[in-house]
């Protein structure tokens, strides 16, 4: 199965369809909520910002290995959110490290809405 | 006909031979795109020659509990990368052995995992690096090879590319 070239807005539409199918009460995504989730530790040692930085248009640094991580916001790094399998793999693992569980479609949509909104 | 230009070219050719890294650096030349992409995202892709084959089996058998991070990948990719690592693994003495299982409480949550610095060769090579350098926020640990070996991502650990932060 070849990797599908997508852009962030395609992914966001996919999350929206999935969220609507999961819950008729779905109210849409919130960039504000996504930004807060991104910057706040969720009971563990790390928040998303621990590695990606508070400002996703700038580079981050891995909290444990100190390796520099290129910006996560598509405005600063057009390569981001262009490979759906890659995005899902990192969401699965990083949400596990931060929340001790996978992120819900709502949470992924909120975070992505925030990341595409920062310019 | 040996004009001045030819002589200069020959001199340059000889110089480039003597400038080449010592044979030792061939140890780190093994490359694989899958390995580089998957194992080089959170840290330098550690060259296979740094660990022995049984030590790599420990690492690849516990990617979901990888030194405190989740590094899990699909089974097929993991098998391919594991084969590459074992094929190019180092020998005991020059590479780190597998970790010994701990009997401490909590050992079940944290599986035994090898450390590169546990190889006698690595420890000797780095014995002069001050603890204060390792503690710097931009170094963090000796496993952050690229903090000092600026060409680590290309498998080049020669002294030419060495810049210890100070």
mmCIF file of C-alpha atoms in Angstrom:
data_model
loop_
_atom_site.group_PDB
_atom_site.id
_atom_site.type_symbol
_atom_site.label_atom_id
_atom_site.label_comp_id
_atom_site.label_asym_id
_atom_site.label_seq_id
_atom_site.Cartn_x
_atom_site.Cartn_y
_atom_site.Cartn_z
ATOM 1 C CA UNK A 1 0.000 0.000 0.000
ATOM 2 C CA UNK A 2 1.813 3.148 -1.173
ATOM 3 C CA UNK A 3 1.858 6.134 1.162
ATOM 4 C CA UNK A 4 -0.871 8.558 0.182
ATOM 5 C CA UNK A 5 0.253 12.146 -0.328
ATOM 6 C CA UNK A 6 -2.138 14.385 1.568
ATOM 7 C CA UNK A 7 -2.194 17.848 3.101
ATOM 8 C CA UNK A 8 -3.240 18.817 6.614
ATOM 9 C CA UNK A 9 -6.711 19.948 5.511
ATOM 10 C CA UNK A 10 -7.429 16.497 3.985
ATOM 11 C CA UNK A 11 -6.448 14.839 7.247
ATOM 12 C CA UNK A 12 -8.595 17.241 9.214
ATOM 13 C CA UNK A 13 -11.597 16.433 6.995
ATOM 14 C CA UNK A 14 -10.960 12.737 7.584
ATOM 15 C CA UNK A 15 -10.953 13.246 11.363
ATOM 16 C CA UNK A 16 -14.174 15.242 11.099
ATOM 17 C CA UNK A 17 -15.939 12.468 9.191
ATOM 18 C CA UNK A 18 -14.731 9.905 11.717
ATOM 19 C CA UNK A 19 -15.757 12.050 14.700
ATOM 20 C CA UNK A 20 -19.244 12.600 13.249
ATOM 21 C CA UNK A 21 -19.660 8.875 12.647
ATOM 22 C CA UNK A 22 -18.578 8.118 16.215
ATOM 23 C CA UNK A 23 -20.831 10.614 17.950
ATOM 24 C CA UNK A 24 -23.925 12.440 16.694
ATOM 25 C CA UNK A 25 -23.223 15.053 19.397
ATOM 26 C CA UNK A 26 -19.942 16.078 17.693
ATOM 27 C CA UNK A 27 -19.620 19.868 17.875
ATOM 28 C CA UNK A 28 -16.612 20.442 15.628
ATOM 29 C CA UNK A 29 -12.961 20.881 16.516
ATOM 30 C CA UNK A 30 -11.525 23.610 18.697
ATOM 31 C CA UNK A 31 -8.063 25.028 18.007
ATOM 32 C CA UNK A 32 -8.054 26.621 21.489
ATOM 33 C CA UNK A 33 -8.683 23.286 23.176
ATOM 34 C CA UNK A 34 -6.025 21.673 20.974
ATOM 35 C CA UNK A 35 -3.458 24.324 21.932
ATOM 36 C CA UNK A 36 -4.169 23.869 25.630
ATOM 37 C CA UNK A 37 -3.911 20.074 25.403
ATOM 38 C CA UNK A 38 -0.632 20.434 23.493
ATOM 39 C CA UNK A 39 0.991 22.622 26.154
ATOM 40 C CA UNK A 40 -0.305 20.942 29.329
ATOM 41 C CA UNK A 41 1.130 17.791 30.900
ATOM 42 C CA UNK A 42 -1.600 15.146 31.221
ATOM 43 C CA UNK A 43 -0.598 13.542 34.511
ATOM 44 C CA UNK A 44 2.779 12.300 33.315
ATOM 45 C CA UNK A 45 6.208 13.846 32.989
ATOM 46 C CA UNK A 46 5.752 15.283 29.473
ATOM 47 C CA UNK A 47 3.407 17.479 27.483
ATOM 48 C CA UNK A 48 3.579 17.587 23.683
ATOM 49 C CA UNK A 49 5.444 20.887 24.103
ATOM 50 C CA UNK A 50 8.186 19.166 26.158
ATOM 51 C CA UNK A 51 9.615 17.918 22.864
ATOM 52 C CA UNK A 52 7.958 20.085 20.215
ATOM 53 C CA UNK A 53 8.310 23.417 22.058
ATOM 54 C CA UNK A 54 5.634 25.899 23.148
ATOM 55 C CA UNK A 55 5.683 27.533 19.700
ATOM 56 C CA UNK A 56 5.079 24.913 16.983
ATOM 57 C CA UNK A 57 6.379 27.238 14.256
ATOM 58 C CA UNK A 58 9.823 26.943 15.827
ATOM 59 C CA UNK A 59 12.027 23.885 16.371
ATOM 60 C CA UNK A 60 11.753 21.693 19.454
ATOM 61 C CA UNK A 61 14.180 19.467 21.311
ATOM 62 C CA UNK A 62 13.511 15.887 22.446
ATOM 63 C CA UNK A 63 13.098 16.039 26.251
ATOM 64 C CA UNK A 64 15.236 12.960 26.809
ATOM 65 C CA UNK A 65 17.700 12.653 23.939
ATOM 66 C CA UNK A 66 18.156 16.421 23.248
ATOM 67 C CA UNK A 67 17.850 15.833 19.488
ATOM 68 C CA UNK A 68 16.487 18.870 17.642
ATOM 69 C CA UNK A 69 12.997 18.326 16.161
ATOM 70 C CA UNK A 70 11.890 20.375 13.140
ATOM 71 C CA UNK A 71 8.753 22.554 13.567
ATOM 72 C CA UNK A 72 5.397 20.751 13.695
ATOM 73 C CA UNK A 73 3.224 23.554 12.252
ATOM 74 C CA UNK A 74 2.668 23.152 8.485
ATOM 75 C CA UNK A 75 3.120 26.942 8.095
ATOM 76 C CA UNK A 76 6.763 26.521 9.123
ATOM 77 C CA UNK A 77 7.373 22.998 7.799
ATOM 78 C CA UNK A 78 5.375 22.003 4.679
ATOM 79 C CA UNK A 79 6.485 18.354 5.051
ATOM 80 C CA UNK A 80 4.296 17.955 8.135
ATOM 81 C CA UNK A 81 0.960 16.149 7.915
ATOM 82 C CA UNK A 82 1.539 14.944 4.354
ATOM 83 C CA UNK A 83 1.718 11.199 5.108
ATOM 84 C CA UNK A 84 -1.324 9.806 6.913
ATOM 85 C CA UNK A 85 0.363 6.576 8.094
ATOM 86 C CA UNK A 86 3.304 8.536 9.465
ATOM 87 C CA UNK A 87 0.988 10.961 11.301
ATOM 88 C CA UNK A 88 -1.042 8.132 12.854
ATOM 89 C CA UNK A 89 2.104 6.318 13.964
ATOM 90 C CA UNK A 90 3.416 9.373 15.801
ATOM 91 C CA UNK A 91 0.034 10.288 17.313
ATOM 92 C CA UNK A 92 -0.295 6.727 18.619
ATOM 93 C CA UNK A 93 3.161 6.629 20.209
ATOM 94 C CA UNK A 94 3.400 10.229 21.447
ATOM 95 C CA UNK A 95 -0.117 10.267 22.892
ATOM 96 C CA UNK A 96 0.849 7.042 24.680
ATOM 97 C CA UNK A 97 3.919 8.744 26.167
ATOM 98 C CA UNK A 98 1.988 11.853 27.244
ATOM 99 C CA UNK A 99 -1.523 10.573 28.099
ATOM 100 C CA UNK A 100 -0.793 6.868 28.732
ATOM 101 C CA UNK A 101 -3.440 6.073 26.115
ATOM 102 C CA UNK A 102 -4.186 6.797 22.467
ATOM 103 C CA UNK A 103 -5.675 10.189 21.587
ATOM 104 C CA UNK A 104 -9.333 10.271 20.582
ATOM 105 C CA UNK A 105 -10.339 11.526 17.128
ATOM 106 C CA UNK A 106 -11.652 14.657 18.870
ATOM 107 C CA UNK A 107 -8.253 15.312 20.480
ATOM 108 C CA UNK A 108 -6.323 14.701 17.265
ATOM 109 C CA UNK A 109 -8.669 17.026 15.387
ATOM 110 C CA UNK A 110 -8.381 19.732 18.062
ATOM 111 C CA UNK A 111 -4.571 19.573 18.021
ATOM 112 C CA UNK A 112 -4.338 19.566 14.234
ATOM 113 C CA UNK A 113 -6.792 22.505 14.028
ATOM 114 C CA UNK A 114 -4.518 24.424 16.358
ATOM 115 C CA UNK A 115 -1.335 23.475 14.487
ATOM 116 C CA UNK A 116 -2.735 24.638 11.133
ATOM 117 C CA UNK A 117 -4.043 27.856 12.727
ATOM 118 C CA UNK A 118 -0.636 29.063 13.979
ATOM 119 C CA UNK A 119 1.146 31.117 11.395
ATOM 120 C CA UNK B 1 53.849 14.887 -20.234
ATOM 121 C CA UNK B 2 53.798 16.061 -16.646
ATOM 122 C CA UNK B 3 52.892 19.742 -16.667
ATOM 123 C CA UNK B 4 52.402 21.725 -13.433
ATOM 124 C CA UNK B 5 48.640 21.102 -13.552
ATOM 125 C CA UNK B 6 49.099 17.331 -13.696
ATOM 126 C CA UNK B 7 51.492 17.490 -10.763
ATOM 127 C CA UNK B 8 48.996 19.540 -8.730
ATOM 128 C CA UNK B 9 46.237 17.059 -9.539
ATOM 129 C CA UNK B 10 48.427 14.140 -8.491
ATOM 130 C CA UNK B 11 49.367 15.864 -5.258
ATOM 131 C CA UNK B 12 45.683 16.483 -4.542
ATOM 132 C CA UNK B 13 44.838 12.839 -5.221
ATOM 133 C CA UNK B 14 47.531 11.656 -2.807
ATOM 134 C CA UNK B 15 46.436 14.173 -0.170
ATOM 135 C CA UNK B 16 42.852 12.954 -0.328
ATOM 136 C CA UNK B 17 44.024 9.385 0.270
ATOM 137 C CA UNK B 18 45.912 10.355 3.424
ATOM 138 C CA UNK B 19 42.995 12.505 4.589
ATOM 139 C CA UNK B 20 40.634 9.547 4.535
ATOM 140 C CA UNK B 21 39.310 8.400 7.898
ATOM 141 C CA UNK B 22 41.174 5.472 9.518
ATOM 142 C CA UNK B 23 39.993 1.977 8.640
ATOM 143 C CA UNK B 24 38.191 1.839 11.991
ATOM 144 C CA UNK B 25 35.483 4.179 10.730
ATOM 145 C CA UNK B 26 34.354 1.527 8.177
ATOM 146 C CA UNK B 27 32.762 -0.150 11.190
ATOM 147 C CA UNK B 28 30.084 2.531 11.138
ATOM 148 C CA UNK B 29 29.474 2.545 7.396
ATOM 149 C CA UNK B 30 26.533 0.091 7.367
ATOM 150 C CA UNK B 31 23.406 1.873 6.157
ATOM 151 C CA UNK B 32 19.758 1.066 5.520
ATOM 152 C CA UNK B 33 17.031 3.602 4.681
ATOM 153 C CA UNK B 34 14.390 1.892 6.844
ATOM 154 C CA UNK B 35 16.692 1.859 9.866
ATOM 155 C CA UNK B 36 17.756 5.464 9.310
ATOM 156 C CA UNK B 37 14.155 6.705 9.112
ATOM 157 C CA UNK B 38 12.735 4.712 12.032
ATOM 158 C CA UNK B 39 15.710 4.687 14.396
ATOM 159 C CA UNK B 40 17.059 8.141 13.607
ATOM 160 C CA UNK B 41 13.952 10.191 14.443
ATOM 161 C CA UNK B 42 14.275 10.533 18.236
ATOM 162 C CA UNK B 43 18.072 10.294 18.423
ATOM 163 C CA UNK B 44 21.086 9.646 16.202
ATOM 164 C CA UNK B 45 20.579 6.347 14.384
ATOM 165 C CA UNK B 46 23.074 4.406 16.529
ATOM 166 C CA UNK B 47 25.348 2.385 14.205
ATOM 167 C CA UNK B 48 24.760 -1.398 14.436
ATOM 168 C CA UNK B 49 28.445 -1.970 15.350
ATOM 169 C CA UNK B 50 27.859 -0.379 18.784
ATOM 170 C CA UNK B 51 25.892 -3.348 20.173
ATOM 171 C CA UNK B 52 26.300 -7.110 19.982
ATOM 172 C CA UNK B 53 23.624 -9.162 18.196
ATOM 173 C CA UNK B 54 21.961 -10.424 21.421
ATOM 174 C CA UNK B 55 21.847 -6.834 22.699
ATOM 175 C CA UNK B 56 20.042 -5.712 19.518
ATOM 176 C CA UNK B 57 17.559 -8.563 20.016
ATOM 177 C CA UNK B 58 16.756 -7.103 23.457
ATOM 178 C CA UNK B 59 16.207 -3.644 21.960
ATOM 179 C CA UNK B 60 14.053 -4.886 19.068
ATOM 180 C CA UNK B 61 12.018 -7.131 21.352
ATOM 181 C CA UNK B 62 10.782 -4.243 23.524
ATOM 182 C CA UNK B 63 10.189 -1.244 21.233
ATOM 183 C CA UNK B 64 6.889 -0.468 22.977
ATOM 184 C CA UNK B 65 8.811 0.052 26.230
ATOM 185 C CA UNK B 66 11.929 1.636 24.783
ATOM 186 C CA UNK B 67 13.972 3.394 27.484
ATOM 187 C CA UNK B 68 10.853 5.158 28.738
ATOM 188 C CA UNK B 69 9.385 5.977 25.305
ATOM 189 C CA UNK B 70 7.029 4.157 22.940
ATOM 190 C CA UNK B 71 9.021 3.392 19.766
ATOM 191 C CA UNK B 72 6.801 0.568 18.480
ATOM 192 C CA UNK B 73 6.554 -0.109 14.731
ATOM 193 C CA UNK B 74 4.762 -2.707 12.632
ATOM 194 C CA UNK B 75 6.090 -6.272 12.881
ATOM 195 C CA UNK B 76 7.358 -6.469 9.302
ATOM 196 C CA UNK B 77 9.464 -3.284 9.538
ATOM 197 C CA UNK B 78 10.761 -4.362 12.945
ATOM 198 C CA UNK B 79 11.868 -7.740 11.538
ATOM 199 C CA UNK B 80 13.671 -6.080 8.607
ATOM 200 C CA UNK B 81 15.470 -3.576 10.824
ATOM 201 C CA UNK B 82 16.324 -6.297 13.347
ATOM 202 C CA UNK B 83 17.933 -8.405 10.611
ATOM 203 C CA UNK B 84 19.977 -5.427 9.396
ATOM 204 C CA UNK B 85 21.183 -4.653 12.941
ATOM 205 C CA UNK B 86 22.165 -8.247 13.699
ATOM 206 C CA UNK B 87 23.914 -8.668 10.351
ATOM 207 C CA UNK B 88 26.111 -5.656 11.129
ATOM 208 C CA UNK B 89 26.336 -6.044 14.914
ATOM 209 C CA UNK B 90 29.641 -5.577 16.746
ATOM 210 C CA UNK B 91 31.787 -8.122 18.526
ATOM 211 C CA UNK B 92 31.865 -8.528 22.272
ATOM 212 C CA UNK B 93 34.489 -6.230 23.772
ATOM 213 C CA UNK B 94 34.107 -3.636 21.019
ATOM 214 C CA UNK B 95 30.306 -3.483 21.366
ATOM 215 C CA UNK B 96 27.885 -3.442 24.289
ATOM 216 C CA UNK B 97 26.637 -6.812 25.597
ATOM 217 C CA UNK B 98 22.960 -7.439 26.425
ATOM 218 C CA UNK B 99 21.719 -6.046 29.726
ATOM 219 C CA UNK B 100 21.363 -8.405 32.634
ATOM 220 C CA UNK B 101 17.784 -8.894 33.788
ATOM 221 C CA UNK B 102 17.161 -7.004 37.012
ATOM 222 C CA UNK B 103 15.558 -8.683 39.991
ATOM 223 C CA UNK B 104 14.567 -5.327 41.486
ATOM 224 C CA UNK B 105 10.907 -4.515 41.998
ATOM 225 C CA UNK B 106 9.564 -2.868 38.853
ATOM 226 C CA UNK B 107 11.823 -4.889 36.573
ATOM 227 C CA UNK B 108 8.709 -6.274 34.936
ATOM 228 C CA UNK B 109 7.674 -2.754 33.801
ATOM 229 C CA UNK B 110 11.129 -1.753 32.559
ATOM 230 C CA UNK B 111 12.623 -4.568 30.465
ATOM 231 C CA UNK B 112 16.424 -5.012 30.605
ATOM 232 C CA UNK B 113 17.952 -2.914 27.831
ATOM 233 C CA UNK B 114 21.598 -2.496 26.840
ATOM 234 C CA UNK B 115 23.540 0.767 26.986
ATOM 235 C CA UNK B 116 26.139 1.695 24.365
ATOM 236 C CA UNK B 117 28.424 3.076 27.082
ATOM 237 C CA UNK B 118 28.570 -0.413 28.638
ATOM 238 C CA UNK B 119 31.018 -1.542 25.978
ATOM 239 C CA UNK B 120 34.610 -1.579 27.220
ATOM 240 C CA UNK B 121 35.807 -0.005 23.978
ATOM 241 C CA UNK B 122 33.296 2.887 24.171
ATOM 242 C CA UNK B 123 34.005 3.588 27.828
ATOM 243 C CA UNK B 124 37.752 3.725 27.162
ATOM 244 C CA UNK B 125 37.355 5.995 24.137
ATOM 245 C CA UNK B 126 35.260 8.465 26.194
ATOM 246 C CA UNK B 127 36.902 8.194 29.611
ATOM 247 C CA UNK B 128 38.334 11.725 29.324
ATOM 248 C CA UNK B 129 34.993 13.422 28.644
ATOM 249 C CA UNK B 130 34.195 15.443 31.805
ATOM 250 C CA UNK B 131 30.953 14.705 33.648
ATOM 251 C CA UNK B 132 30.164 18.439 33.535
ATOM 252 C CA UNK B 133 30.157 18.282 29.706
ATOM 253 C CA UNK B 134 27.773 15.324 29.698
ATOM 254 C CA UNK B 135 25.457 17.160 32.130
ATOM 255 C CA UNK B 136 25.024 20.157 29.785
ATOM 256 C CA UNK B 137 21.419 20.529 28.551
ATOM 257 C CA UNK B 138 22.550 20.352 24.906
ATOM 258 C CA UNK B 139 24.391 17.048 25.540
ATOM 259 C CA UNK B 140 22.369 15.269 28.247
ATOM 260 C CA UNK B 141 24.021 11.879 27.869
ATOM 261 C CA UNK B 142 26.916 10.216 26.085
ATOM 262 C CA UNK B 143 24.337 8.539 23.870
ATOM 263 C CA UNK B 144 23.656 11.947 22.260
ATOM 264 C CA UNK B 145 26.500 11.287 19.812
ATOM 265 C CA UNK B 146 25.640 14.206 17.517
ATOM 266 C CA UNK B 147 26.191 16.748 20.303
ATOM 267 C CA UNK B 148 29.951 16.195 19.860
ATOM 268 C CA UNK B 149 30.311 14.155 16.665
ATOM 269 C CA UNK B 150 28.853 16.671 14.234
ATOM 270 C CA UNK B 151 28.715 14.158 11.348
ATOM 271 C CA UNK B 152 27.254 11.284 13.408
ATOM 272 C CA UNK B 153 24.200 11.148 11.144
ATOM 273 C CA UNK B 154 26.514 10.153 8.288
ATOM 274 C CA UNK B 155 28.269 7.486 10.359
ATOM 275 C CA UNK B 156 31.400 9.661 10.594
ATOM 276 C CA UNK B 157 32.915 9.633 14.105
ATOM 277 C CA UNK B 158 36.395 10.738 13.040
ATOM 278 C CA UNK B 159 38.190 13.370 15.087
ATOM 279 C CA UNK B 160 37.922 15.720 12.109
ATOM 280 C CA UNK B 161 34.202 16.138 12.785
ATOM 281 C CA UNK B 162 34.514 16.203 16.580
ATOM 282 C CA UNK B 163 33.414 19.426 18.359
ATOM 283 C CA UNK B 164 32.887 18.971 22.080
ATOM 284 C CA UNK B 165 30.640 21.815 23.331
ATOM 285 C CA UNK B 166 32.217 23.991 25.963
#
